């Protein structure tokens, strides 16, 4: 009698399971607007500006990020904007504040260069300027701001003191709330406007833009969020049987669950897909799954599930292991894939009982061999199957095939 080893991973959940992740984003659009040069912008420039000049004329920076890579069913826990100050007429600290913009704006191809770029360059089509949310590229506006200089919330979302050269960060609960709102309402995402101290002169600071040639000087937005795992796994187990390693798992709930890939490994490191089973989509009830794997070697075998949701996101189960005392007897089949009938490499099994199983281990066809071929019924759907032939001594041989 074979010695049986069973490995079971078992977790019971009473609530939805969540995980945490952090993403780093660069701006999708950024620009600068200049009160004393109302026809200028810097959409494709390598820097953005905020604060007052020596002549008490403000510059303001506009930044917007694309959050489409973040799932909608998440809870934002922290947001941090980091900018690199690469030029400052004064190294004194001045407060610089981020405000939510309430109107759409544009970024065109204006470019003030890399050196004396503090006044911007002539605005091109779709550039934002002090009076224009979108310029027409000929000195006028396709769309004006409701209030010149940008329409934004008076209350800042975050404020940081900026002095000399280096990195500066803005963070806080209001920034997290801003991002949460924009993820839920993408059409309301007009980004932030950065304002320096506009009550005194020489507070202006220059920061790297998304076009800056030095990667470390580009703006970055760090977002940490919790998301509900698409599947709450109650247990995942493996058991050696006459038909192969029987894998069973159960879900307590499923959210947007497209399918499971069953993955096998001989070393617990390199995994290869062994089969696929469709998920239940969205389900609040218990669901049971089964899969029989017979392409393994004597010794320890490792398994995991990769769960794929409808958005393509992949979540892995814990790895389980089982020690097999004997290798499976594999039956050679041709042709494979097959359309109408499968041919066995030998006729030694004539008169023996056989059964055909689908990928879940459910029997779909049975009979007695009368030769070395088996005619498949028309009711057998396209997919992956395996067949087992039961010998008189109680043992069995099996093999897999694909039905076209």
Tab-separated table of C-alpha atoms in Angstrom:
chain	number	residue	atom	x	y	z
A	1	UNK	CA	0.000	0.000	0.000
A	2	UNK	CA	1.338	3.398	-0.933
A	3	UNK	CA	2.141	5.816	1.836
A	4	UNK	CA	0.048	8.941	1.458
A	5	UNK	CA	1.251	12.454	2.137
A	6	UNK	CA	-1.191	15.307	2.151
A	7	UNK	CA	-0.407	18.984	2.396
A	8	UNK	CA	-3.208	21.419	3.122
A	9	UNK	CA	-3.293	25.177	3.321
A	10	UNK	CA	-6.348	26.281	5.231
A	11	UNK	CA	-7.475	29.799	6.082
A	12	UNK	CA	-10.974	30.699	7.110
A	13	UNK	CA	-12.202	34.213	6.469
A	14	UNK	CA	-15.139	36.019	7.991
A	15	UNK	CA	-14.480	39.348	6.250
A	16	UNK	CA	-13.204	40.530	2.927
A	17	UNK	CA	-9.456	40.150	2.541
A	18	UNK	CA	-7.401	43.172	1.538
A	19	UNK	CA	-3.828	43.738	0.444
A	20	UNK	CA	-1.658	46.833	0.262
A	21	UNK	CA	0.422	48.092	-2.621
A	22	UNK	CA	2.329	51.245	-3.574
A	23	UNK	CA	2.705	52.711	-7.057
A	24	UNK	CA	4.874	55.579	-8.283
A	25	UNK	CA	3.450	57.775	-11.055
A	26	UNK	CA	4.913	60.577	-13.163
A	27	UNK	CA	2.684	63.382	-14.412
A	28	UNK	CA	0.616	62.846	-17.523
A	29	UNK	CA	0.668	66.634	-18.116
A	30	UNK	CA	2.489	69.543	-16.480
A	31	UNK	CA	2.949	73.194	-17.399
A	32	UNK	CA	3.676	76.682	-16.071
A	33	UNK	CA	1.760	79.940	-16.385
A	34	UNK	CA	3.148	83.473	-15.979
A	35	UNK	CA	1.198	86.564	-14.913
A	36	UNK	CA	3.655	89.074	-16.450
A	37	UNK	CA	3.922	87.059	-19.689
A	38	UNK	CA	0.240	86.180	-20.270
A	39	UNK	CA	0.922	84.775	-23.736
A	40	UNK	CA	3.646	82.395	-22.584
A	41	UNK	CA	3.711	78.804	-21.391
A	42	UNK	CA	6.206	75.933	-21.062
A	43	UNK	CA	4.294	72.781	-21.946
A	44	UNK	CA	7.225	70.815	-23.387
A	45	UNK	CA	9.851	72.516	-21.250
A	46	UNK	CA	12.107	70.664	-18.845
A	47	UNK	CA	11.111	72.779	-15.827
A	48	UNK	CA	8.056	74.171	-14.058
A	49	UNK	CA	7.870	77.283	-11.869
A	50	UNK	CA	5.972	78.551	-8.825
A	51	UNK	CA	6.336	81.639	-6.652
A	52	UNK	CA	6.902	85.377	-7.082
A	53	UNK	CA	9.712	86.951	-9.080
A	54	UNK	CA	11.835	89.888	-7.950
A	55	UNK	CA	9.203	92.143	-9.582
A	56	UNK	CA	6.418	90.480	-7.540
A	57	UNK	CA	4.957	88.693	-10.558
A	58	UNK	CA	3.754	85.145	-9.827
A	59	UNK	CA	4.378	81.935	-11.710
A	60	UNK	CA	2.229	78.865	-11.077
A	61	UNK	CA	2.837	75.204	-11.922
A	62	UNK	CA	0.128	72.813	-13.112
A	63	UNK	CA	0.385	69.052	-12.591
A	64	UNK	CA	-1.972	66.215	-13.439
A	65	UNK	CA	-1.567	62.430	-13.080
A	66	UNK	CA	-3.322	59.548	-14.811
A	67	UNK	CA	-4.770	57.046	-12.310
A	68	UNK	CA	-6.190	54.535	-14.802
A	69	UNK	CA	-3.629	51.913	-13.710
A	70	UNK	CA	-5.112	51.855	-10.195
A	71	UNK	CA	-8.194	49.632	-9.649
A	72	UNK	CA	-11.368	51.500	-8.793
A	73	UNK	CA	-12.262	49.394	-5.728
A	74	UNK	CA	-9.355	50.612	-3.587
A	75	UNK	CA	-8.913	52.709	-0.476
A	76	UNK	CA	-6.149	55.291	-0.762
A	77	UNK	CA	-4.118	55.367	2.464
A	78	UNK	CA	-1.322	57.800	1.616
A	79	UNK	CA	-0.195	60.098	-1.201
A	80	UNK	CA	3.120	61.929	-1.483
A	81	UNK	CA	4.147	64.313	-4.260
A	82	UNK	CA	7.910	64.807	-4.639
A	83	UNK	CA	9.428	67.649	-6.652
A	84	UNK	CA	13.086	68.463	-7.216
A	85	UNK	CA	14.039	72.116	-6.844
A	86	UNK	CA	16.915	72.675	-9.277
A	87	UNK	CA	17.101	76.477	-9.140
A	88	UNK	CA	16.190	79.016	-6.456
A	89	UNK	CA	17.113	82.738	-6.496
A	90	UNK	CA	16.837	82.638	-2.714
A	91	UNK	CA	17.581	79.668	-0.478
A	92	UNK	CA	15.181	81.010	2.162
A	93	UNK	CA	12.208	78.811	3.012
A	94	UNK	CA	8.865	79.842	1.552
A	95	UNK	CA	5.606	77.923	1.797
A	96	UNK	CA	4.376	76.383	-1.435
A	97	UNK	CA	0.844	74.960	-1.601
A	98	UNK	CA	-1.016	72.478	-3.765
A	99	UNK	CA	-4.619	73.320	-4.661
A	100	UNK	CA	-7.163	71.211	-6.549
A	101	UNK	CA	-7.881	72.665	-10.001
A	102	UNK	CA	-11.550	72.954	-10.906
A	103	UNK	CA	-11.214	73.384	-14.669
A	104	UNK	CA	-9.527	71.452	-17.442
A	105	UNK	CA	-6.296	72.811	-18.951
A	106	UNK	CA	-3.777	71.887	-21.583
A	107	UNK	CA	-0.157	71.166	-22.334
A	108	UNK	CA	1.138	72.069	-25.780
A	109	UNK	CA	4.553	72.113	-27.416
A	110	UNK	CA	5.914	75.427	-26.063
A	111	UNK	CA	9.484	75.047	-24.813
A	112	UNK	CA	11.539	77.729	-23.091
A	113	UNK	CA	14.740	75.669	-23.189
A	114	UNK	CA	16.998	74.742	-20.317
A	115	UNK	CA	18.699	77.924	-19.093
A	116	UNK	CA	16.949	81.319	-18.987
A	117	UNK	CA	13.530	79.720	-19.040
A	118	UNK	CA	11.907	81.619	-16.189
A	119	UNK	CA	9.637	83.634	-18.483
A	120	UNK	CA	8.433	80.666	-20.527
A	121	UNK	CA	7.963	80.672	-24.287
A	122	UNK	CA	5.211	81.720	-26.680
A	123	UNK	CA	2.215	79.463	-26.095
A	124	UNK	CA	1.385	76.873	-28.709
A	125	UNK	CA	-1.948	75.214	-29.481
A	126	UNK	CA	-3.568	73.765	-26.315
A	127	UNK	CA	-1.011	75.298	-23.946
A	128	UNK	CA	-2.327	76.725	-20.687
A	129	UNK	CA	-1.399	80.378	-20.036
A	130	UNK	CA	-2.363	82.887	-17.361
A	131	UNK	CA	-5.641	83.838	-19.104
A	132	UNK	CA	-6.146	80.648	-21.160
A	133	UNK	CA	-6.937	77.131	-20.062
A	134	UNK	CA	-6.263	76.205	-23.714
A	135	UNK	CA	-4.423	78.551	-26.084
A	136	UNK	CA	-5.191	78.757	-29.783
A	137	UNK	CA	-1.498	79.093	-30.691
A	138	UNK	CA	-2.052	82.535	-32.264
A	139	UNK	CA	-2.059	84.747	-29.177
A	140	UNK	CA	-5.634	83.998	-28.163
A	141	UNK	CA	-7.592	81.360	-26.261
A	142	UNK	CA	-9.642	78.411	-27.362
A	143	UNK	CA	-10.868	78.305	-23.767
A	144	UNK	CA	-10.307	80.819	-20.966
A	145	UNK	CA	-10.024	80.205	-17.242
A	146	UNK	CA	-13.077	81.324	-15.283
A	147	UNK	CA	-10.550	83.205	-13.160
A	148	UNK	CA	-7.253	84.274	-14.749
A	149	UNK	CA	-4.327	82.354	-13.280
A	150	UNK	CA	-6.306	79.127	-12.898
A	151	UNK	CA	-9.543	78.201	-11.164
A	152	UNK	CA	-8.789	76.238	-8.005
A	153	UNK	CA	-9.914	75.499	-4.464
A	154	UNK	CA	-8.910	78.277	-2.084
A	155	UNK	CA	-8.075	75.773	0.645
A	156	UNK	CA	-4.756	73.999	-0.046
A	157	UNK	CA	-4.550	70.212	-0.100
A	158	UNK	CA	-0.961	70.269	1.193
A	159	UNK	CA	1.715	72.838	2.008
A	160	UNK	CA	5.506	72.469	2.266
A	161	UNK	CA	8.283	74.964	2.926
A	162	UNK	CA	10.786	75.012	0.046
A	163	UNK	CA	14.256	76.513	0.418
A	164	UNK	CA	17.401	75.645	-1.522
A	165	UNK	CA	18.110	72.923	-4.043
A	166	UNK	CA	16.926	69.359	-3.449
A	167	UNK	CA	13.824	67.205	-3.142
A	168	UNK	CA	10.671	68.400	-1.390
A	169	UNK	CA	7.525	66.450	-0.606
A	170	UNK	CA	3.852	67.253	-0.134
A	171	UNK	CA	1.641	64.741	1.645
A	172	UNK	CA	-1.370	64.454	3.908
A	173	UNK	CA	-4.898	63.146	4.193
A	174	UNK	CA	-6.336	65.744	1.823
A	175	UNK	CA	-4.017	64.658	-0.997
A	176	UNK	CA	-5.211	61.084	-0.416
A	177	UNK	CA	-8.805	62.319	-0.529
A	178	UNK	CA	-8.112	64.176	-3.795
A	179	UNK	CA	-6.729	61.047	-5.458
A	180	UNK	CA	-9.561	58.882	-4.087
A	181	UNK	CA	-12.081	61.273	-5.630
A	182	UNK	CA	-10.303	61.357	-9.004
A	183	UNK	CA	-10.129	57.568	-9.194
A	184	UNK	CA	-13.870	57.399	-8.561
A	185	UNK	CA	-14.575	60.353	-10.903
A	186	UNK	CA	-11.907	60.479	-13.656
A	187	UNK	CA	-13.749	63.272	-15.493
A	188	UNK	CA	-13.160	65.554	-12.484
A	189	UNK	CA	-9.388	65.006	-12.527
A	190	UNK	CA	-7.882	68.373	-13.467
A	191	UNK	CA	-4.903	67.904	-11.150
A	192	UNK	CA	-3.285	70.427	-8.838
A	193	UNK	CA	-1.866	73.918	-9.161
A	194	UNK	CA	1.298	74.689	-7.184
A	195	UNK	CA	1.479	78.211	-5.738
A	196	UNK	CA	4.396	79.785	-3.955
A	197	UNK	CA	4.326	82.662	-1.480
A	198	UNK	CA	2.720	85.426	-3.558
A	199	UNK	CA	2.726	88.019	-0.764
A	200	UNK	CA	6.396	88.985	-1.179
A	201	UNK	CA	9.061	89.059	-3.888
A	202	UNK	CA	11.756	86.570	-4.859
A	203	UNK	CA	9.952	83.462	-3.626
A	204	UNK	CA	10.016	81.714	-7.000
A	205	UNK	CA	11.441	78.196	-7.253
A	206	UNK	CA	12.184	76.078	-10.327
A	207	UNK	CA	11.432	72.341	-10.363
A	208	UNK	CA	12.109	69.600	-12.892
A	209	UNK	CA	9.175	68.720	-15.140
A	210	UNK	CA	8.167	65.358	-16.597
A	211	UNK	CA	10.312	66.195	-19.653
A	212	UNK	CA	13.455	66.797	-17.585
A	213	UNK	CA	16.434	64.843	-18.901
A	214	UNK	CA	17.486	63.886	-15.359
A	215	UNK	CA	15.084	61.195	-14.145
A	216	UNK	CA	15.624	62.047	-10.474
A	217	UNK	CA	14.405	65.608	-11.132
A	218	UNK	CA	11.062	64.572	-12.583
A	219	UNK	CA	7.928	64.911	-10.416
A	220	UNK	CA	6.735	61.686	-8.827
A	221	UNK	CA	3.556	60.782	-7.004
A	222	UNK	CA	3.707	57.879	-4.543
A	223	UNK	CA	0.309	56.320	-3.875
A	224	UNK	CA	-0.309	53.583	-1.312
A	225	UNK	CA	-3.672	51.872	-1.320
A	226	UNK	CA	-5.533	48.887	0.069
A	227	UNK	CA	-7.566	46.751	-2.293
A	228	UNK	CA	-9.942	43.884	-1.733
A	229	UNK	CA	-8.536	40.626	-3.031
A	230	UNK	CA	-10.780	39.280	-5.795
A	231	UNK	CA	-10.963	35.859	-4.130
A	232	UNK	CA	-11.250	34.837	-0.480
A	233	UNK	CA	-9.660	31.380	-0.410
A	234	UNK	CA	-10.994	29.144	2.373
A	235	UNK	CA	-8.581	26.268	1.703
A	236	UNK	CA	-6.275	24.778	-0.921
A	237	UNK	CA	-5.218	21.116	-0.615
A	238	UNK	CA	-3.466	18.309	-2.516
A	239	UNK	CA	-4.041	14.571	-2.102
A	240	UNK	CA	-2.465	11.607	-3.895
A	241	UNK	CA	-5.068	9.343	-5.489
A	242	UNK	CA	-5.085	6.525	-8.020
A	243	UNK	CA	-5.988	9.045	-10.688
A	244	UNK	CA	-3.210	11.480	-9.798
A	245	UNK	CA	-2.795	14.387	-7.411
A	246	UNK	CA	-6.252	15.683	-6.581
A	247	UNK	CA	-6.170	19.435	-5.939
A	248	UNK	CA	-9.137	20.948	-4.168
A	249	UNK	CA	-9.858	24.520	-3.155
A	250	UNK	CA	-12.792	26.497	-1.915
A	251	UNK	CA	-13.674	30.174	-2.158
A	252	UNK	CA	-15.823	32.054	0.335
A	253	UNK	CA	-16.402	34.933	-2.067
A	254	UNK	CA	-15.297	36.008	-5.536
A	255	UNK	CA	-15.082	39.492	-7.034
A	256	UNK	CA	-14.474	39.822	-10.787
A	257	UNK	CA	-12.858	36.382	-10.836
A	258	UNK	CA	-12.250	35.339	-14.455
A	259	UNK	CA	-10.358	32.056	-13.986
A	260	UNK	CA	-7.726	30.060	-12.097
A	261	UNK	CA	-4.513	28.707	-13.576
A	262	UNK	CA	-3.232	25.614	-11.780
A	263	UNK	CA	0.576	25.731	-11.634
A	264	UNK	CA	2.999	22.888	-10.822
A	265	UNK	CA	6.663	22.922	-9.830
A	266	UNK	CA	9.269	20.289	-9.006
A	267	UNK	CA	11.367	22.685	-6.899
A	268	UNK	CA	8.874	25.213	-5.519
A	269	UNK	CA	10.530	28.024	-7.516
A	270	UNK	CA	9.888	27.520	-11.219
A	271	UNK	CA	6.181	26.958	-11.901
A	272	UNK	CA	4.452	25.823	-15.096
A	273	UNK	CA	0.762	25.983	-15.903
A	274	UNK	CA	-0.941	22.583	-15.790
A	275	UNK	CA	-4.514	23.624	-16.455
A	276	UNK	CA	-7.191	26.296	-16.241
A	277	UNK	CA	-10.569	26.372	-14.517
A	278	UNK	CA	-13.067	29.178	-14.980
A	279	UNK	CA	-14.082	31.240	-11.960
A	280	UNK	CA	-17.563	32.298	-10.875
A	281	UNK	CA	-17.149	35.989	-11.665
A	282	UNK	CA	-18.906	37.634	-8.734
A	283	UNK	CA	-20.158	35.346	-6.007
A	284	UNK	CA	-20.953	35.712	-2.306
A	285	UNK	CA	-21.486	31.979	-1.723
A	286	UNK	CA	-19.099	29.083	-1.176
A	287	UNK	CA	-17.676	27.532	-4.352
A	288	UNK	CA	-15.686	24.293	-4.577
A	289	UNK	CA	-13.117	23.476	-7.246
A	290	UNK	CA	-11.249	20.289	-8.200
A	291	UNK	CA	-8.391	19.523	-10.548
A	292	UNK	CA	-6.453	16.261	-11.021
A	293	UNK	CA	-2.801	16.472	-12.043
A	294	UNK	CA	-0.937	13.364	-13.234
A	295	UNK	CA	2.139	14.811	-14.916
A	296	UNK	CA	4.496	14.691	-11.932
A	297	UNK	CA	7.568	12.805	-10.693
A	298	UNK	CA	8.279	10.720	-7.617
A	299	UNK	CA	9.172	12.931	-4.679
A	300	UNK	CA	7.992	16.347	-3.662
A	301	UNK	CA	5.650	18.271	-5.963
A	302	UNK	CA	4.552	21.870	-5.449
A	303	UNK	CA	1.350	23.586	-6.494
A	304	UNK	CA	-0.104	27.080	-6.476
A	305	UNK	CA	-3.096	28.858	-7.983
A	306	UNK	CA	-2.801	32.005	-10.039
A	307	UNK	CA	-6.129	33.805	-9.982
A	308	UNK	CA	-6.800	36.239	-12.831
A	309	UNK	CA	-9.552	38.837	-12.600
A	310	UNK	CA	-11.404	40.450	-15.492
A	311	UNK	CA	-8.962	43.366	-15.515
A	312	UNK	CA	-6.005	41.020	-15.989
A	313	UNK	CA	-4.661	41.419	-12.447
A	314	UNK	CA	-3.015	38.268	-11.105
A	315	UNK	CA	-3.106	37.094	-7.478
A	316	UNK	CA	-1.218	34.004	-6.287
A	317	UNK	CA	-2.293	31.545	-3.612
A	318	UNK	CA	0.156	30.184	-1.049
A	319	UNK	CA	2.260	27.271	-2.305
A	320	UNK	CA	1.363	23.787	-1.130
A	321	UNK	CA	3.441	20.597	-1.417
A	322	UNK	CA	2.762	16.870	-1.641
A	323	UNK	CA	5.223	13.968	-1.624
A	324	UNK	CA	4.378	11.275	-4.177
A	325	UNK	CA	5.590	7.725	-3.564
A	326	UNK	CA	5.107	6.560	-7.178
A	327	UNK	CA	5.161	8.237	-10.549
A	328	UNK	CA	1.939	8.118	-12.557
A	329	UNK	CA	1.604	5.611	-15.373
A	330	UNK	CA	1.244	7.734	-18.487
A	331	UNK	CA	-0.629	6.461	-21.499
A	332	UNK	CA	0.667	7.581	-24.911
A	333	UNK	CA	-2.097	8.891	-27.171
A	334	UNK	CA	-2.207	9.993	-30.796
A	335	UNK	CA	-3.151	12.181	-32.525
A	336	UNK	CA	-3.028	14.875	-29.908
A	337	UNK	CA	-4.881	17.248	-30.243
A	338	UNK	CA	-7.666	15.069	-31.590
A	339	UNK	CA	-10.939	15.673	-33.461
A	340	UNK	CA	-12.876	12.380	-33.666
A	341	UNK	CA	-10.997	9.427	-32.180
A	342	UNK	CA	-7.903	8.787	-30.108
A	343	UNK	CA	-5.481	5.985	-30.883
A	344	UNK	CA	-3.533	4.166	-28.179
A	345	UNK	CA	0.049	3.175	-28.888
A	346	UNK	CA	-0.753	-0.417	-27.910
A	347	UNK	CA	-3.703	-2.810	-28.102
A	348	UNK	CA	-2.664	-4.660	-24.905
A	349	UNK	CA	-5.541	-3.084	-23.024
A	350	UNK	CA	-8.260	-4.567	-25.210
A	351	UNK	CA	-11.204	-5.586	-23.060
A	352	UNK	CA	-10.288	-3.246	-20.212
A	353	UNK	CA	-12.576	-0.582	-18.808
A	354	UNK	CA	-11.742	3.068	-19.459
A	355	UNK	CA	-13.020	6.442	-18.332
A	356	UNK	CA	-12.502	9.919	-19.781
A	357	UNK	CA	-12.433	12.860	-17.358
A	358	UNK	CA	-12.580	16.588	-17.921
A	359	UNK	CA	-10.070	18.988	-16.427
A	360	UNK	CA	-12.009	19.200	-13.143
A	361	UNK	CA	-11.910	15.429	-12.624
A	362	UNK	CA	-15.534	14.863	-13.637
A	363	UNK	CA	-16.118	11.647	-15.683
A	364	UNK	CA	-17.620	12.471	-19.090
A	365	UNK	CA	-17.240	9.214	-21.050
A	366	UNK	CA	-16.795	5.527	-20.147
A	367	UNK	CA	-16.689	2.143	-21.874
A	368	UNK	CA	-14.709	-1.024	-22.648
A	369	UNK	CA	-11.822	-1.110	-25.113
A	370	UNK	CA	-12.450	-3.275	-28.153
A	371	UNK	CA	-9.218	-2.322	-29.909
A	372	UNK	CA	-6.569	0.378	-29.821
A	373	UNK	CA	-8.852	3.318	-30.622
A	374	UNK	CA	-11.712	5.133	-28.915
A	375	UNK	CA	-14.334	7.077	-30.828
A	376	UNK	CA	-15.131	10.328	-29.062
A	377	UNK	CA	-18.775	11.350	-28.871
A	378	UNK	CA	-20.002	14.542	-30.485
A	379	UNK	CA	-21.195	15.694	-27.047
A	380	UNK	CA	-17.594	15.978	-25.883
A	381	UNK	CA	-16.866	19.709	-25.938
A	382	UNK	CA	-13.567	21.188	-27.078
A	383	UNK	CA	-11.093	21.291	-24.211
A	384	UNK	CA	-8.539	19.349	-22.185
A	385	UNK	CA	-9.241	15.794	-20.999
A	386	UNK	CA	-7.475	12.736	-19.688
A	387	UNK	CA	-8.266	9.049	-19.953
A	388	UNK	CA	-7.631	6.232	-17.488
A	389	UNK	CA	-7.579	2.550	-18.372
A	390	UNK	CA	-8.098	0.176	-15.468
A	391	UNK	CA	-6.058	-3.040	-15.637
A	392	UNK	CA	-7.092	-6.384	-14.164
A	393	UNK	CA	-4.514	-6.143	-11.380
A	394	UNK	CA	-6.243	-3.022	-10.030
A	395	UNK	CA	-3.681	-0.540	-11.336
A	396	UNK	CA	-4.374	1.988	-14.034
A	397	UNK	CA	-2.598	3.963	-16.723
A	398	UNK	CA	-3.625	7.449	-17.779
A	399	UNK	CA	-2.873	10.041	-20.401
A	400	UNK	CA	-4.053	13.494	-21.369
A	401	UNK	CA	-5.340	14.841	-24.677
A	402	UNK	CA	-6.918	17.939	-26.163
A	403	UNK	CA	-10.221	17.730	-28.005
A	404	UNK	CA	-10.566	20.212	-30.894
